[in-house]
Structure formats: structure tokens, C-alpha cells
PDB file of C-alpha atoms in Angstrom:
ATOM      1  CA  UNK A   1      -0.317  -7.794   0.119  1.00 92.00           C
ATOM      2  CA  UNK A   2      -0.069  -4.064  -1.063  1.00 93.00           C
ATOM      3  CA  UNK A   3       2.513  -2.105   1.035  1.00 93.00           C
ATOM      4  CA  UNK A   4       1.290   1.965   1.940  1.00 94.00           C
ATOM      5  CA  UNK A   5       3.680   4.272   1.899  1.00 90.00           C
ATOM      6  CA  UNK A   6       3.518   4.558   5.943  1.00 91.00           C
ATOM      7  CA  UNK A   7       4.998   0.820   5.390  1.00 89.00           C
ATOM      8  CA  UNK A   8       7.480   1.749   3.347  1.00 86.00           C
ATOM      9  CA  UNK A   9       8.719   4.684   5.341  1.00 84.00           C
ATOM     10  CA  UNK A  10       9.337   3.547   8.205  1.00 84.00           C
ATOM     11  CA  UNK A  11      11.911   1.853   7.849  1.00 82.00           C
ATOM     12  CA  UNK A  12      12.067  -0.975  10.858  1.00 86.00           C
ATOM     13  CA  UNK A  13       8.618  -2.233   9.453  1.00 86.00           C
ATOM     14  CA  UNK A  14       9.915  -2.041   5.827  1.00 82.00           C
ATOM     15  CA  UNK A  15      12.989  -4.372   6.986  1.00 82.00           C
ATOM     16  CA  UNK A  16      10.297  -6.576   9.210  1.00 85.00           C
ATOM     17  CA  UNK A  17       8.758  -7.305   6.071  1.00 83.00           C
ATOM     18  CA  UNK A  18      11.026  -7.834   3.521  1.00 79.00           C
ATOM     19  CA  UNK A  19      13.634  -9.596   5.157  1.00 77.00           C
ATOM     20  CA  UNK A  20      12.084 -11.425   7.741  1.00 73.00           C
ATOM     21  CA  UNK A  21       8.862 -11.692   6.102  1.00 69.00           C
ATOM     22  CA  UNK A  22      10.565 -12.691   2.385  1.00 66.00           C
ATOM     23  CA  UNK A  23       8.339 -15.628   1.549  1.00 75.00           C
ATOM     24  CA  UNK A  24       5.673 -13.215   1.244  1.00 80.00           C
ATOM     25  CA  UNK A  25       6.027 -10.738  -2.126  1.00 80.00           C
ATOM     26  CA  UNK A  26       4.307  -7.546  -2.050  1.00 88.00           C
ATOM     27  CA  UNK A  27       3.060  -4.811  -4.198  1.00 91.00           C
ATOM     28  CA  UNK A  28       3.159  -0.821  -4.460  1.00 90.00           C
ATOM     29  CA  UNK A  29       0.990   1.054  -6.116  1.00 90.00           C
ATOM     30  CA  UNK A  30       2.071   3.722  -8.600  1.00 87.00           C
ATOM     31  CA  UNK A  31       0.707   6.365  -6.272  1.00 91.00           C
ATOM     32  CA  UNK A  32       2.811   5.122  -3.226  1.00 89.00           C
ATOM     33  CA  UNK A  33       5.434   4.823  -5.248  1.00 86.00           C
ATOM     34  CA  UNK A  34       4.785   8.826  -6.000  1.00 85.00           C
ATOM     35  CA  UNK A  35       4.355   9.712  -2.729  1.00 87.00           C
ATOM     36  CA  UNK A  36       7.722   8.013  -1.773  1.00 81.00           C
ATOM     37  CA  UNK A  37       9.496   9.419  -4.368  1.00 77.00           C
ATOM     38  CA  UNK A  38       7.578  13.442  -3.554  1.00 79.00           C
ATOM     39  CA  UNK A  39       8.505  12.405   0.769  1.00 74.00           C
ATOM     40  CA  UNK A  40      12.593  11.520  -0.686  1.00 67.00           C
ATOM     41  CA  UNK A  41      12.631  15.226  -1.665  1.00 65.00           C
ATOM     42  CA  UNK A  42      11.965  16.344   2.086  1.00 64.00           C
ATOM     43  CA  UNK A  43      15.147  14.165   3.225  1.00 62.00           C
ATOM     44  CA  UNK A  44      17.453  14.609   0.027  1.00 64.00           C
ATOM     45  CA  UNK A  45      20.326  15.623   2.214  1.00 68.00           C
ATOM     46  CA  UNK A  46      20.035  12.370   4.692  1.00 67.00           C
ATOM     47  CA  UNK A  47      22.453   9.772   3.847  1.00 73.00           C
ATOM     48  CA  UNK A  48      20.209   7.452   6.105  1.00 72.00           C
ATOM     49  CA  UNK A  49      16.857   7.775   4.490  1.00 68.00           C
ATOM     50  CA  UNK A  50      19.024   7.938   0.744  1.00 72.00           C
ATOM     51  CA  UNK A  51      20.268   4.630   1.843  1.00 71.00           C
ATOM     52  CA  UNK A  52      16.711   3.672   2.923  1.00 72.00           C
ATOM     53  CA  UNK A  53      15.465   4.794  -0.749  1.00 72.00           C
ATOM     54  CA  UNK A  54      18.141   2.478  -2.274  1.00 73.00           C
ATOM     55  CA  UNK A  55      16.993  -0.635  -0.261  1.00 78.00           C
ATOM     56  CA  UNK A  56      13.642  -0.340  -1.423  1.00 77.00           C
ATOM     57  CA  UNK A  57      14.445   0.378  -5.115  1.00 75.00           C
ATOM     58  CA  UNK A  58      16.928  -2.809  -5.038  1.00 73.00           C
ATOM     59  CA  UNK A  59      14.027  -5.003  -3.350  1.00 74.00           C
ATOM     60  CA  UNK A  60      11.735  -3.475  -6.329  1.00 76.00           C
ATOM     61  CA  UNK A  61      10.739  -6.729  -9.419  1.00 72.00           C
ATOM     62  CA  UNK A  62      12.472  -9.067  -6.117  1.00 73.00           C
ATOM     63  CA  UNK A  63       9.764  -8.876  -3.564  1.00 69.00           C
ATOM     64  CA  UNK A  64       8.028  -5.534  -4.298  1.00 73.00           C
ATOM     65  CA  UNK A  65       6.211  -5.421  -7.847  1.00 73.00           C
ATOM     66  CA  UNK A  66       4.707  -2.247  -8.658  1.00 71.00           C
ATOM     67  CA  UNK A  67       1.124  -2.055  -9.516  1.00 79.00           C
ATOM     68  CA  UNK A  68      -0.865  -1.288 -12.436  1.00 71.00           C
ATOM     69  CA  UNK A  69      -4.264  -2.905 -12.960  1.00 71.00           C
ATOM     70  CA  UNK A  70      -4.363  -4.771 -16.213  1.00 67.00           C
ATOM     71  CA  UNK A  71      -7.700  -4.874 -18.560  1.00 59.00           C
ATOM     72  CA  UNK A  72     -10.272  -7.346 -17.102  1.00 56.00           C
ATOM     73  CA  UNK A  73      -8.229  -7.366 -13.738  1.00 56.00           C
ATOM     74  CA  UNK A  74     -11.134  -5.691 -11.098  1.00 54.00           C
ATOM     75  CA  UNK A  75     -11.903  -8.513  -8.867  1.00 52.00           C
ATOM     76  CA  UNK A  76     -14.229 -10.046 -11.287  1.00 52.00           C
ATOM     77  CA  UNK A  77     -16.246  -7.221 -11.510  1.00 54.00           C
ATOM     78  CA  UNK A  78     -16.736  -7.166 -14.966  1.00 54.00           C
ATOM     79  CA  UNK A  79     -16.990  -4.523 -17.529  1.00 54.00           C
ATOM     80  CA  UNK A  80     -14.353  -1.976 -18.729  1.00 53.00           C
ATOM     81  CA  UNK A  81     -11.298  -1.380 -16.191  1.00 53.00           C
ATOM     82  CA  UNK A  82     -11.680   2.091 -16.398  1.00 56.00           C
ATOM     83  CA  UNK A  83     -15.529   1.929 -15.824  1.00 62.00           C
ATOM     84  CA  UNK A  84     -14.392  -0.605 -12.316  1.00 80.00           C
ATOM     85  CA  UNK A  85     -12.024   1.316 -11.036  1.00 84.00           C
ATOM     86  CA  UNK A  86     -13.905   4.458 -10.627  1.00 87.00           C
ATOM     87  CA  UNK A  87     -16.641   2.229  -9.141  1.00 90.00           C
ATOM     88  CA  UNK A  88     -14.456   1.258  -6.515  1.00 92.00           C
ATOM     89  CA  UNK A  89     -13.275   4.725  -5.894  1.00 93.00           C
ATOM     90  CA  UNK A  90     -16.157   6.183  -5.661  1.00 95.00           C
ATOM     91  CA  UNK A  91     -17.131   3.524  -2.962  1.00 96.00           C
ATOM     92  CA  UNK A  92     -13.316   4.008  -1.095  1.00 97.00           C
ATOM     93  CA  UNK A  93     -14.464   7.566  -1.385  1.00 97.00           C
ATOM     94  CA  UNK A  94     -17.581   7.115  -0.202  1.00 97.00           C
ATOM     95  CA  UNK A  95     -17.421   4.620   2.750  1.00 97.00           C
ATOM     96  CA  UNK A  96     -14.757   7.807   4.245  1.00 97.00           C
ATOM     97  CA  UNK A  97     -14.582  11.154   3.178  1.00 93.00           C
ATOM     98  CA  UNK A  98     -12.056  11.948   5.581  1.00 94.00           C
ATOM     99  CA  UNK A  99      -9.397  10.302   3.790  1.00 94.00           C
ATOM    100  CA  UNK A 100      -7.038  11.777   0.758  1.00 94.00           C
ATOM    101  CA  UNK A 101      -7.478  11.157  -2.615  1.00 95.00           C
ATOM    102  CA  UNK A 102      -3.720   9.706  -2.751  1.00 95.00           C
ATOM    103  CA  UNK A 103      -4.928   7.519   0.515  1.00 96.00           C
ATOM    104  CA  UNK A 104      -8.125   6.503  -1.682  1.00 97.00           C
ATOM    105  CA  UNK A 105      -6.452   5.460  -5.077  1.00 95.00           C
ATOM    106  CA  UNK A 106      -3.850   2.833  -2.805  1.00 96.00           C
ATOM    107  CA  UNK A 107      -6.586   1.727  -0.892  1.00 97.00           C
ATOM    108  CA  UNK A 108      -8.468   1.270  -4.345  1.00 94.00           C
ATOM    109  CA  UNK A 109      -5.393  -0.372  -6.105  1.00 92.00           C
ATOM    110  CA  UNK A 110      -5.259  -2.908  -3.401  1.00 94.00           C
ATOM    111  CA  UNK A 111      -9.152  -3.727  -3.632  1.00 93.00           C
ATOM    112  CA  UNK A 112      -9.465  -4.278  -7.364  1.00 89.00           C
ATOM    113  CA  UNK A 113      -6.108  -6.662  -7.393  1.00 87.00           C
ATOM    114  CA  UNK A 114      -7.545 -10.138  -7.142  1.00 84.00           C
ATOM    115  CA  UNK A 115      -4.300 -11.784  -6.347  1.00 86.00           C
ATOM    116  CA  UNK A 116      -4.241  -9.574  -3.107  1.00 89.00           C
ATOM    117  CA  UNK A 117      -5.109  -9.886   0.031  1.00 94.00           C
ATOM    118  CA  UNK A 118      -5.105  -6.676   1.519  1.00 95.00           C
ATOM    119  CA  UNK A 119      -3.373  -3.254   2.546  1.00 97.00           C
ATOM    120  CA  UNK A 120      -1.021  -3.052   5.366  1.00 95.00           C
ATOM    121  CA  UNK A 121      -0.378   0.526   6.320  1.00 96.00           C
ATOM    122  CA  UNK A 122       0.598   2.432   9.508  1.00 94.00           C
ATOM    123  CA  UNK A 123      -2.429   4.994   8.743  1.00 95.00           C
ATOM    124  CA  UNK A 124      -4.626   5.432  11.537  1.00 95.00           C
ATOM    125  CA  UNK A 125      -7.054   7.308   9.652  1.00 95.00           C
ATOM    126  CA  UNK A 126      -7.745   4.217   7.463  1.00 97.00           C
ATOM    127  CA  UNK A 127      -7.420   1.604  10.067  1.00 97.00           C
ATOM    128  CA  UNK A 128      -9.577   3.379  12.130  1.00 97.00           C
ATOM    129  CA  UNK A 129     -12.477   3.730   9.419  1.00 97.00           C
ATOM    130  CA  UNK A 130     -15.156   1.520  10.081  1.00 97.00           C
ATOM    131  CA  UNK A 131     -16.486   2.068   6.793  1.00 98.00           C
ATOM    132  CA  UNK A 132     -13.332   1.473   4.955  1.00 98.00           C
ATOM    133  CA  UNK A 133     -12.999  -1.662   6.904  1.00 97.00           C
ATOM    134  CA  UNK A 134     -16.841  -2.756   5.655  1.00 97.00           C
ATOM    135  CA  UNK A 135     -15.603  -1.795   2.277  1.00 97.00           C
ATOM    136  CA  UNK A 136     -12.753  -4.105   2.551  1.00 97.00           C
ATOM    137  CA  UNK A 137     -14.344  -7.173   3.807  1.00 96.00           C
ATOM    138  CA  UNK A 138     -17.137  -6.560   0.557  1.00 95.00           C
ATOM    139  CA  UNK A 139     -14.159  -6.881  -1.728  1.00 93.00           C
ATOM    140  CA  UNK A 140     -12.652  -9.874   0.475  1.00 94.00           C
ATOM    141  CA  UNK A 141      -9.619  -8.075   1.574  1.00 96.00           C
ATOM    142  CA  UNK A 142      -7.735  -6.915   4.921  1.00 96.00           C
ATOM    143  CA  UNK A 143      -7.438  -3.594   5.807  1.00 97.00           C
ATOM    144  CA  UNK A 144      -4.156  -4.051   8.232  1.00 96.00           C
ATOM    145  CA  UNK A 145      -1.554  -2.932  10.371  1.00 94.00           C
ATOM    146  CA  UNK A 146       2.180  -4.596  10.247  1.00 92.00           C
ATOM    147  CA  UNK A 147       1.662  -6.893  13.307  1.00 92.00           C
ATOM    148  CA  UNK A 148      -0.990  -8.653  11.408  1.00 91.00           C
ATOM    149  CA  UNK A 149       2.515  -9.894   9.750  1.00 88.00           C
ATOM    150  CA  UNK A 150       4.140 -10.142  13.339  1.00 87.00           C
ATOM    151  CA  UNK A 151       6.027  -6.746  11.824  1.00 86.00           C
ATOM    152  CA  UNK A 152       5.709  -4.548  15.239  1.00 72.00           C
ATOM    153  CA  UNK A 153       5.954  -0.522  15.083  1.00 57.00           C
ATOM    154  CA  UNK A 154       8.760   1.330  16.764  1.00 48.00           C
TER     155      UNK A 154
END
């Protein structure tokens, strides 16, 4: 599974999945990773949400691998990585043009890894898409909230 950055943030979903949830590994994209790192700047002074930050970076290469396509990687798609990826994109893009580009590169990360199953976010925006959701199911994947882990929301 590929963890959004709504996952990660809140933090009794994040716990939900990485402690009870450990036989399961997961992975972050780069740009969730970014946006983590750009939301930590908003809550600097919070000794709760620091000590959040330093969970997750701990649980980082244990249970959370970041991601970064590798040549040949797309799915079995074929043909250049670079030349896949913005395929997919464009499709993410495509099937919802309500969504962020940020929103549109994780959901894209998590469609082109072939060891994945799917996304689990908090987003309504993308869980709410039926087009993104049509999308998903073309690339074989799960578009899907944290109870589809029997990891509940606040």
C-alpha cells in the first residue's frame, strides 16, 4: 500500500497502521514525503506533532519505504519510465480535474508501482471521484480509506 499524506497526518490512523497493522509495509511517495515535511513547518513549535514527525521518520526503511519508480517499473506498461509516467498522469489528471497536481503525482506513484496495491488516504476529494476510482480499478489498484485496513478515523 502507498500511505497519503492525510494518512500520515493524522496521527491515530498513522499509529492504526503501523503498529497494529505491522505485517503490512507501506510506501510514501517523494511528494508526500514533501508535503509532510512543507505541513511540519506550520506546527514547528508543537512538541506533539515534532514527536509525531520523529515516529514516522524512525518507522521510515522499517515499514515505510519511500518511493521512486525505477526504469522499466510502470505496471508493465512498457516503454521509457519517463514516457509511462506522464501517461498515467495525464490519465490521473484527466479522469479528475478537480484534484491537485501534488494529489495527482501520489495517486500516480501508487498506480505505476506494481508491487502495490493501492492508496489509502483520508482525501475525500479522491475517494469521492468516480473517475479516479475507474482509473484505479484499470491499473488493478484500490483507491481507499483506512478502515479498508480496519484503521478507523477519529
Amino acid at each position: 500500500w502507498h500511505l497519503d499524506t492525510s494518512a500520515l497526518i493524522n496521527r491515530q490512523i498513522f499509529n492504526c497502521l503501523t503498529y497494529r497493522k505491522r505485517n503490512l509495509t507501506y510506501k510514501v511517495s517523494v511528494v508526500a514525503l514533501g508535503e509532510l515535511v512543507l505541513k511540519y513547518g506550520d506546527f514547528q513549535n508543537n512538541s506533539e506533532w515534532e514527536h509525531h514527525i520523529h515516529e514516522i521518520a524512525n518507522l521510515i526503511g522499517k515499514i515505510m519505504h519511500p518511493y521512486v519508480p525505477e526504469r522499466g517499473e510502470c505496471c508493465g506498461l512498457g516503454g521509457d519510465l519517463c514516457d509511462s509516467f506522464l501517461k498515467v498522469l495525464q490519465e490521473v489528471l484527466k479522469a479528475d480535474n478537480r484534484i491537485s497536481v501534488n494529489d495527482a503525482l501520489i495517486i500516480t506513484y501508487a498506480l505505476i508501482d506494481k508491487d502495490c496495491t493501492g492508496l489509502i488516504t483520508t482525501d475525500s476529494d479522491i475517494l469521492n471521484s468516480k473517475g479516479l476510482r475507474m482509473l484505479a480499478r484499470k491499473y488493478g489498484k484500490k483507491l481507499a480509506e483506512p478502515e479498508y485496513l480496519g484503521c478507523g478515523r477519529e
